[in-house]
C-alpha atoms as one frame of an Amber mdcrd trajectory, in Angstrom:
protein
   0.000   0.000   0.000   1.526   3.318  -1.082   2.037   6.145   1.394  -0.509
   8.909   1.911   1.310  12.250   1.918   0.494  15.510   3.724   0.631  18.746
   1.711   0.475  22.328   2.976  -0.670  24.192  -0.150   0.303  27.723   0.857
  -0.236  31.150  -0.698   3.492  31.937  -0.760   5.188  28.576  -0.127   4.111
  24.932  -0.130   5.523  22.011   1.833   5.140  18.211   1.750   5.657  15.726
   4.588   5.361  11.970   5.102   5.214   9.707   8.144   8.607   8.056   8.577
   9.326   5.800  11.544   6.235   7.027  13.387   7.252  10.707  13.031   6.304
  13.293  10.401   9.222  14.159   8.094   9.360  17.189   5.804  10.713  16.197
   2.378  13.274  18.380   0.599  12.585  19.268  -3.032  14.949  18.796  -5.993
  16.625  22.131  -5.182  17.372  20.916  -1.641  14.841  23.271   0.014  12.222
  22.177   2.553   9.582  24.557   1.177   8.725  25.352  -2.455   7.533  28.793
  -3.639   3.885  28.529  -4.762   4.734  30.120  -8.100   4.071  28.888 -11.645
   5.527  30.589 -14.722   5.366  30.108 -18.478   8.379  31.112 -20.570   8.212
  32.545 -24.084   8.746  29.057 -25.555   5.840  27.816 -23.379   8.015  25.934
 -20.908   6.323  25.592 -17.511   8.407  26.467 -14.431   7.348  25.690 -10.860
   8.787  26.846  -7.540  12.238  28.424  -7.269  12.976  28.420 -11.052   9.694
  30.330 -11.574  10.526  32.787  -8.786  14.017  33.472 -10.186  12.656  34.758
 -13.512   9.645  36.658 -12.108  11.263  40.088 -12.486  11.862  39.657 -16.232
   8.579  37.836 -16.948   5.924  39.390 -14.650   2.964  38.940 -17.052   3.374
  35.166 -17.146   4.456  34.471 -13.560   1.520  33.407 -11.378   1.829  33.787
  -7.599  -0.561  34.061  -4.604  -3.067  32.046  -6.667  -4.614  30.630  -3.482
  -6.283  34.010  -2.932  -8.353  33.433  -6.061  -9.258  29.764  -5.592 -13.027
  29.285  -5.361 -13.689  33.012  -5.851 -16.062  34.676  -8.294 -14.681  37.196
 -10.788 -17.060  39.866  -9.496 -16.039  39.318  -5.839 -14.758  42.656  -4.391
 -11.642  40.822  -3.128 -10.891  39.655  -6.691 -11.033  43.293  -7.815  -8.625
  44.184  -5.007  -6.241  41.414  -6.072  -6.249  42.720  -9.659  -4.602  45.905
  -8.433  -1.847  43.981  -6.634  -0.628  41.469  -9.236   1.090  42.055 -12.605
  -0.611  39.132 -14.381  -4.139  39.315 -15.814  -7.136  38.035 -13.852  -9.947
  37.189 -16.276 -13.536  36.002 -16.069 -13.893  32.228 -16.535 -16.785  30.825
 -18.535 -18.448  29.817 -15.240 -18.111  33.328 -13.780 -15.168  32.385 -11.550
 -11.890  34.308 -11.412  -9.320  32.707 -13.738  -5.834  33.877 -14.725  -4.156
  34.392 -18.088  -0.546  33.437 -18.809   1.333  32.482 -21.951  -1.758  33.199
 -24.058  -3.865  30.593 -22.190  -6.539  30.912 -19.482  -6.133  28.782 -16.352
  -8.431  28.206 -13.396  -6.846  28.740  -9.949  -7.481  25.018  -9.288  -5.425
  24.168 -12.367  -2.486  26.396 -11.328  -2.667  24.975  -7.792  -2.595  21.491
  -9.359   0.748  22.309 -11.011   2.160  23.133  -7.555   0.608  19.971  -6.075
   2.210  17.944  -8.892   5.604  19.341  -7.850   4.927  18.335  -4.210   3.792
  14.880  -5.381   7.008  14.427  -7.404   9.082  15.613  -4.418   7.509  12.954
  -2.186   7.852  10.265  -4.885  11.581  10.983  -5.291  12.084  10.503  -1.547
   9.826   7.449  -1.148  10.893   5.742  -4.371   7.283   4.855  -5.207   4.237
   6.376  -6.891   1.994   8.473  -4.652  -1.742   8.602  -5.410  -3.360   9.818
  -2.160  -2.946  12.930  -0.045  -4.257  15.044   2.804  -4.263  18.725   1.780
  -4.592  21.677   4.157  -6.726  24.795   3.682  -7.281  27.896   5.811  -9.885
  27.157   8.495 -12.000  30.029   7.233 -12.273  28.700   3.655 -15.873  28.325
   2.522 -17.378  25.364   0.664 -16.476  26.658  -2.813 -12.841  27.203  -1.819
 -12.611  23.728  -0.252 -14.194  22.087  -3.291 -11.827  23.996  -5.607  -8.839
  22.791  -3.550 -10.116  19.211  -3.781 -10.477  19.684  -7.557  -6.837  20.853
  -7.691  -5.761  17.603  -6.041  -7.769  15.577  -8.562  -6.244  17.487 -11.498
  -2.772  16.776 -10.063  -3.527  13.036 -10.060  -4.139  12.786  -6.311  -7.091
  11.289  -4.484  -7.682  13.794  -1.692  -8.576  11.636   1.293  -9.163  14.633
   3.546  -9.182  18.411   3.462  -7.890  19.538   6.875  -7.824  23.025   8.404
  -4.349  24.543   8.742  -4.552  25.521  12.447  -5.892  22.042  13.263  -2.975
  20.449  11.384  -0.551  22.643  13.335  -2.186  21.587  16.615  -1.823  17.923
  15.606   1.924  18.365  15.030   2.319  20.333  18.269   0.252  18.075  20.517
   0.873  14.590  19.117   3.078  13.542  22.065   1.317  15.537  24.785  -0.879
  13.589  27.178  -2.007  16.247  29.665  -5.150  18.191  28.795  -4.595  21.704
  27.461  -6.595  24.488  25.881  -4.565  26.049  23.094  -5.001  28.812  20.550
  -3.380  28.532  17.126  -2.542  31.930  15.616  -1.818  31.314  11.924  -0.677
  34.323   9.893   0.579  33.028   6.546   1.338  34.473   3.137  -2.237  35.207
   2.126  -4.638  34.177   4.881  -5.143  34.498   8.632  -6.781  31.897  10.889
  -7.210  31.479  14.606  -8.543  28.320  16.241  -9.177  27.352  19.850  -8.685
  23.656  20.653  -8.790  21.333  23.605  -6.135  18.628  23.353  -5.241  15.683
  25.547  -4.943  11.876  25.430  -4.860  11.890  21.640  -8.149  13.810  21.282
  -7.937  17.105  19.367 -11.247  18.927  19.656 -11.634  22.239  17.863 -13.913
  24.488  19.914 -14.041  27.423  17.485 -12.349  28.976  14.495 -12.287  32.387
  12.838 -10.178  34.282  10.369  -9.723  36.396   7.274  -9.029  34.741   3.908
  -7.496  37.945   2.518  -4.935  38.950   5.122  -1.320  37.803   5.144   2.301
  38.408   4.204   1.345  39.469   0.667  -0.466  42.479   2.201   2.604  43.331
   4.288   4.699  43.239   1.084   2.146  45.475  -0.666   2.352  48.038   2.150
   6.143  48.231   1.694   5.788  48.437  -2.112   3.322  51.342  -1.749   5.716
  53.161   0.616   8.737  52.690  -1.696   6.733  53.756  -4.764   5.387  56.850
  -2.943   8.876  57.889  -1.748  10.301  57.439  -5.266   7.455  59.480  -6.734
   8.130  62.318  -4.274  11.801  62.438  -5.302  11.600  61.714  -9.045   7.973
  62.530  -9.904   7.559  59.104 -11.552   5.133  56.371 -10.485   6.820  52.955
 -10.586   3.431  51.228 -10.155   2.700  51.805 -13.845   5.763  49.755 -14.886
   5.222  45.988 -14.448   8.939  45.145 -14.459   9.716  47.834 -11.867   6.734
  46.728  -9.778   7.973  43.132  -9.729  11.450  44.305  -8.636   9.808  46.375
  -5.893   7.790  43.364  -4.728  10.888  41.175  -4.565  12.801  43.867  -2.651
   9.849  44.428  -0.270   9.693  40.738   0.652  13.458  40.666   1.240  13.340
  43.830   3.384  10.429  42.460   5.434  12.356  39.259   6.196  15.576  41.151
   7.054  13.737  43.473   9.436  12.720  40.507  11.596  16.349  40.262  12.711
  17.769  43.743  11.921  16.863  47.217  13.135  17.043  48.635   9.609  17.713
  47.612   6.016  18.545  49.355   2.749  16.540  48.763  -0.400  18.901  49.404
  -3.303  17.503  48.951  -6.811  19.829  50.398  -9.454  18.416  51.246 -12.907
  14.835  50.803 -11.664  13.625  53.037 -14.512  14.813  55.837 -16.803  13.778
  59.415 -17.539  13.642  60.553 -21.173  15.107  64.050 -21.612  15.947  65.682
 -24.891  16.051  62.430 -26.814  18.324  60.684 -24.308  17.486  58.608 -21.271
  18.850  59.127 -17.775  18.845  55.993 -15.607  17.206  56.347 -12.199  18.039
  54.345  -9.078  15.965  53.634  -5.987  17.842  53.725  -2.688  15.741  53.785
   0.475  16.495  52.850   4.079  13.601  51.281   6.014  13.771  50.909   9.791
  11.923  48.255  11.752   9.826  50.959  13.418   8.864  52.328   9.970   7.748
  48.841   8.875   5.711  48.466  12.087   4.065  51.795  11.358   3.248  50.716
   7.769   1.681  47.384   8.755   0.257  48.272  12.182  -3.355  48.218  10.917
  -2.851  44.806   9.269  -1.598  43.313  12.546  -4.529  44.891  14.417  -6.947
  43.251  11.952  -5.925  39.842  13.340  -7.227  40.673  16.820 -10.952  40.850
  16.013 -11.061  37.224  14.775  -9.140  36.245  17.947 -11.835  37.871  20.114
 -14.626  36.155  18.166 -12.925  32.747  18.365 -12.530  33.041  22.155 -16.160
  34.154  22.547 -17.448  31.287  20.346 -15.347  28.773  22.294 -16.640  30.154
  25.594 -13.146  30.643  27.032 -11.335  33.701  28.302  -7.761  34.721  27.421
  -6.367  33.512  30.751  -7.858  30.041  30.150  -5.581  29.563  27.109  -2.622
  27.443  28.252  -0.517  27.922  25.132  -0.569  30.033  21.965   1.013  28.315
  18.957   2.413  30.559  16.223   2.070  29.317  12.638   2.934  30.940   9.295
   6.022  32.865   8.191   4.636  36.254   9.262   4.679  35.199  12.928   8.484
  35.572  12.801   7.970  39.345  12.790   8.797  40.672  16.307   5.845  43.105
  16.288   3.393  40.277  15.519   4.755  38.249  18.454   4.574  41.318  20.681
   0.907  41.983  19.761  -0.013  38.299  20.288   1.706  38.275  23.703  -0.059
  41.520  24.653  -3.483  40.172  23.584  -3.290  36.726  25.207  -1.244  37.846
  28.225   1.421  35.158  27.826   4.497  34.530  25.691   3.561  32.510  22.578
   5.084  29.064  22.024   7.843  29.214  19.396   9.034  25.595  19.554   7.564
  24.609  16.178   8.822  25.653  12.735   6.034  27.971  11.484   6.779  27.102
   7.829   6.643  23.313   8.259   4.285  22.520  11.130   1.123  22.511   8.960
   2.549  19.971   6.478   3.706  17.826   9.410   0.183  17.875  10.856  -1.232
  16.917   7.447   1.186  13.954   7.364  -0.021  12.876  10.834  -3.646  13.013
   9.644  -2.571  10.990   6.576  -1.045   8.463   8.993  -4.325   8.328  10.942
  -6.332   7.656   7.763  -3.825   5.016   6.657  -3.870   3.301  10.060  -0.193
   4.008  10.809  -0.997   6.480  13.605  -3.185   5.102  16.367  -5.056   6.713
  19.262  -5.531  10.101  17.595  -9.060  11.482  17.271  -9.574  14.745  15.442
 -12.830  16.656  15.941 -12.926  19.711  13.678 -15.655  22.309  13.132 -17.354
  24.078  10.245 -16.136  27.700  10.121 -19.314  29.216   8.681 -23.052  28.780
   9.211 -25.057  26.971   6.544 -28.609  27.930   5.703 -31.242  28.604   3.076
 -33.093  31.634   1.795 -36.634  31.871   3.133 -39.529  34.282   2.523 -38.354
  37.898   2.397 -34.776  36.982   1.480 -33.886  36.050   5.053 -31.003  33.658
   5.755 -32.421  30.816   7.865 -29.485  29.007   9.466 -29.653  25.237   9.616
 -26.140  24.403  10.784 -24.420  27.005  12.959 -20.752  27.903  12.655 -18.323
  25.983  14.897 -20.547  22.882  14.783 -18.386  19.751  15.050 -18.105  17.966
  11.704 -19.177  15.693  10.159 -22.721  16.817  10.977 -26.226  16.422   9.567
 -29.430  18.429   9.918 -32.881  17.686   8.490 -35.648  20.223   7.870 -39.128
  19.737   6.405 -40.394  22.123   3.714 -43.640  22.498   1.848 -45.073  24.324
  -1.140 -46.131  27.991  -1.246 -48.802  27.572  -3.960 -51.570  25.102  -4.863
 -50.604  22.266  -7.211 -46.953  23.337  -7.164 -44.875  20.487  -8.599 -41.400
  21.924  -7.944 -39.609  24.095  -5.379 -36.273  25.907  -5.661 -33.988  25.874
  -2.660 -31.077  28.323  -2.509 -28.234  27.351  -0.174 -25.986  29.973   1.473
 -22.955  30.001   3.765 -22.094  32.899   6.068 -23.120  34.901   9.117 -25.144
  37.828   7.675 -28.897  38.151   8.345 -29.918  38.614   4.709 -29.255  35.698
   2.334 -27.887  37.876  -0.475 -25.090  39.172   1.787 -23.722  35.646   2.248
 -21.901  33.306  -0.134 -24.378  31.409  -2.296 -23.214  27.808  -2.633 -25.813
  27.016  -5.247 -29.413  26.127  -5.758 -31.415  23.089  -6.732 -34.967  22.220
  -7.755 -37.050  19.483  -6.176 -39.319  18.314  -8.978 -42.065  15.734  -9.394
 -44.059  16.794  -6.319 -47.651  15.403  -6.588 -50.353  18.052  -7.125 -51.804
  19.132  -3.763 -52.992  22.279  -1.968 -50.178  24.522  -0.731 -48.639  23.506
   2.594 -49.690  19.859   2.209 -46.618  18.221   0.582 -43.933  17.280   3.106
 -40.454  17.567   1.619 -37.677  16.539   3.981 -34.358  18.147   3.073 -31.158
  16.942   4.739 -28.012  19.052   4.803 -24.784  17.436   5.856 -21.220  18.642
   6.078 -18.578  15.948   5.668 -15.196  15.703   7.406 -13.671  17.892   4.656
 -16.106  20.711   5.475 -17.831  20.181   2.109 -21.630  20.442   1.907 -23.904
  17.695   0.555 -27.701  17.774   0.245 -30.368  15.082  -0.125 -34.153  15.348
  -0.355 -37.102  13.029   0.265 -40.778  13.450  -0.502 -42.456  11.996   2.596
 -45.718  11.440   0.757 -44.333   9.220  -1.990 -41.207   8.002  -0.155 -39.296
   9.048  -3.250 -35.737  10.035  -2.352 -33.043  11.694  -4.365 -29.465  12.722
  -3.732 -28.805  16.250  -4.900 -25.374  17.545  -5.583 -25.254  21.273  -5.118
 -24.258  22.727  -8.456 -22.386  25.797  -7.327 -22.980  28.942  -9.322 -19.311
  28.710 -10.282 -16.899  25.861  -9.741 -15.600  23.279 -12.183 -17.761  20.650
 -13.853 -16.631  17.028 -14.122 -15.805  17.629 -17.793 -13.677  20.676 -16.889
 -11.775  18.648 -14.313 -11.252  15.739 -16.724  -9.854  18.097 -19.376  -7.552
  19.719 -16.814  -6.337  16.295 -15.644  -5.376  15.543 -19.262  -3.689  18.963
 -19.619  -1.745  18.381 -16.387  -0.606  14.962 -17.646   0.408  16.552 -20.957
   2.435  19.184 -19.102   4.013  16.473 -16.937   4.978  14.557 -20.112   6.415
  17.732 -21.653   8.359  18.473 -18.462   9.701  14.915 -18.476  10.751  15.235
 -22.126  12.473  18.556 -21.390  14.290  17.022 -18.417  15.326  14.001 -20.509
  16.414  16.362 -23.300  18.537  18.404 -20.875  20.114  15.239 -19.455  20.834
  13.885 -22.966  22.376  17.228 -23.963  24.574  17.338 -20.836  25.820  13.776
 -21.348  26.463  14.426 -25.060  28.377  17.647 -24.285  30.557  15.764 -21.792
  31.169  12.979 -24.330  32.195  15.470 -27.059  34.553  17.251 -24.667  36.165
  14.014 -23.411  36.553  12.589 -26.949  38.082  15.791 -28.342  40.537  15.871
 -25.446  41.515  12.235 -26.128  42.016  13.006 -29.852  44.183  15.988 -29.000
  46.390  14.033 -26.585  46.568  10.625 -28.317  45.457  11.231 -31.943  48.921
  10.410 -33.267  48.801   6.956 -31.655  45.747   5.634 -33.518  45.059   4.471
 -37.042  44.202   7.331 -39.441  40.927   5.716 -40.558  39.742   5.278 -36.935
  40.729   8.866 -36.157  38.735  10.054 -39.158  35.714   7.949 -38.067  35.789
   9.446 -34.545  36.120  13.007 -35.892  33.124  12.439 -38.194  30.993  11.160
 -35.310  32.018  14.096 -33.087  30.891  16.446 -35.883  27.606  14.512 -36.267
  26.880  14.765 -32.526  27.692  18.493 -32.524  25.189  18.953 -35.364  22.555
  16.985 -33.390  23.213  19.216 -30.362  22.262  22.265 -32.447  18.758  20.782
 -32.698  16.419  19.798 -29.860  15.608  16.166 -30.614  16.775  14.066 -27.623
  16.282  10.826 -29.607  18.677  12.030 -32.331  21.175  13.302 -29.725  21.086
   9.969 -27.860  21.530   7.975 -31.108  24.509  10.090 -32.272  25.990   9.961
 -28.740  25.715   6.158 -28.769  27.493   6.035 -32.166  30.277   8.266 -30.883
  30.505   6.297 -27.650  31.136   3.063 -29.605  33.836   4.686 -31.739  35.395
   6.373 -28.706  35.538   2.971 -27.020  37.374   1.530 -30.052  39.740   4.508
 -29.967  40.406   3.974 -26.258  41.076   0.295 -26.876  43.457   1.135 -29.762
  45.352   3.682 -27.622  45.630   1.122 -24.820  46.901  -1.600 -27.185  49.424
   0.828 -28.705  50.696   1.750 -25.237  51.064  -1.952 -24.364  52.951  -2.627
 -27.621  55.280   0.303 -26.937  55.874  -0.929 -23.386  56.591  -4.487 -24.628
  59.105  -3.287 -27.244  60.852  -1.158 -24.607  60.965  -4.000 -22.022  64.363
  -5.683 -22.953  66.092  -2.291 -22.687  64.472  -1.702 -19.287  65.519  -5.119
 -18.012  69.109  -4.641 -19.241  69.362  -1.230 -17.633  68.236  -2.472 -14.255
  70.049  -5.845 -14.364  72.439  -6.864 -11.573  72.694  -6.394  -7.839  70.796
  -3.115  -7.730  67.519  -4.851  -8.601  68.232  -7.584  -6.066  68.943  -4.986
  -3.403  65.655  -3.248  -4.067  63.767  -6.512  -3.744  65.619  -7.477  -0.564
  64.979  -4.053   0.964  61.298  -4.347   0.102  60.978  -7.741   1.791  62.993
  -6.469   4.726  60.492  -3.588   5.160  57.523  -5.974   5.129  59.201  -8.171
   7.744  59.741  -5.104   9.930  56.040  -4.259   9.710  55.131  -7.831  10.557
  57.270  -7.664  13.696  55.489  -4.557  14.793
């Protein structure tokens, strides 16, 4: 049975872990790093880059470099937060045919699930390289505050990547699993998770292997990306004051600013100040010539804290709500666990300590703990980890629209999942043979202010006066936090399972096509890798053969030398093309001839040595040779004595 892996699919970075010897182990990627940038890029020759290679070329290829895609997953194009994101990223966000937000790169439109699938494929390959076997199943983490559409879209991403997603698990819950796996005493903990794009806070009770989430809250559009944007805005404003030019209108300059902002933010976690130095950031045209302009700006830690103070404050309201929903006070929290790269910022730690009244626990790696928790949950599902019971909650209330557009809640937020609730409905008119039920998720009083998950029609209701038919509708939320609905006509006993067809989302056909596209990309990537390997080996062979010809060409037969030179030339010609099959064939031909040349050189050397042997023997004949032999034996005897 193949291993189930745990994947933290992050906004900024992703991480994969597996259970190894009863402990979760983070797996290093092909670049030797324990986390992989959640970035996908398409080059001008349509090569797909993922992770660090994509990040390295972002400055020169901003239009086709997709990052922070998690912020768009499961979102509608007309969502106000999508509009906000459009102002922050250099690539184009477009309207998908289903009304969802999609992205455009390399002349193609991609759904956020598809781009996320490319990243998941990279994590899958990373795990497979370490395990030495094919991986087909995974546990994937999502922010606790993700709604149904976002969870479904994440599950779709897994499917497109060729993974059966056994469980979608909330990030703070995963972190708590990794933190509390070996702890037996009962504790109430709060997980404060400030990542690259989202913020979550969860309150849990843990002890004796039981992890019970009491409440969760958060903001799916608050994270390190917003901190970077605040620095970018400051740098752009300062440059505009000095040079009267707005760098925000130049995509290349904006990408350089973003890269510098992230670097400065990280440096200021350990330094009091840092200098942002971007030479040749832009140029001013004057009198037909251009004058290069440079950006040099010093940012102090206190300046950064001033710039992002409001963002840090925004995390406190969800903390208050989570405590209130859990029915616990701040002083009843035994430990606060920090998760996410942004919790390395001293000001964030200071604010958390001030709010909860105790120093937060910093004994876990904030970048890796979520993936480790996902691996533990994978171990639980696989049966490798025993005596662990995870009781999670739904982050948002689930309900339907009733008369007057009111949101009637059926399952309240922070209800332990899986859960099920049944409600009986009837008709509003005489002889009505169908009713439409609109399902919403959220906390607002009016249905239209919440997220509509979808709607469905119950048809085939027997003709009867209004209020007579009894239609029993059952809502249930599974362990992934995904909503399912079934309906039963009590009069006829007729029952039907209804899959909510979200107003957006991907259809089965869409997913199937994307699976095929992902496989095609994987095949292309494999061919490119094989081509690069073939080219490298061929280059080395040409170099080694030419060196051998240069050093020993005079010792081989002229016809063999000519044959080798011809095959070197043929391989060089093949290397000018990009057909790995041709390169490999020509390399094999050259390899055979080079082997014959090596054998010929070796035989020639032996013949030369044999013809020179009588002279050598005569020169060394007599007592001198005997003395050398005697001395050698004498030395061995001495060693033996010792």
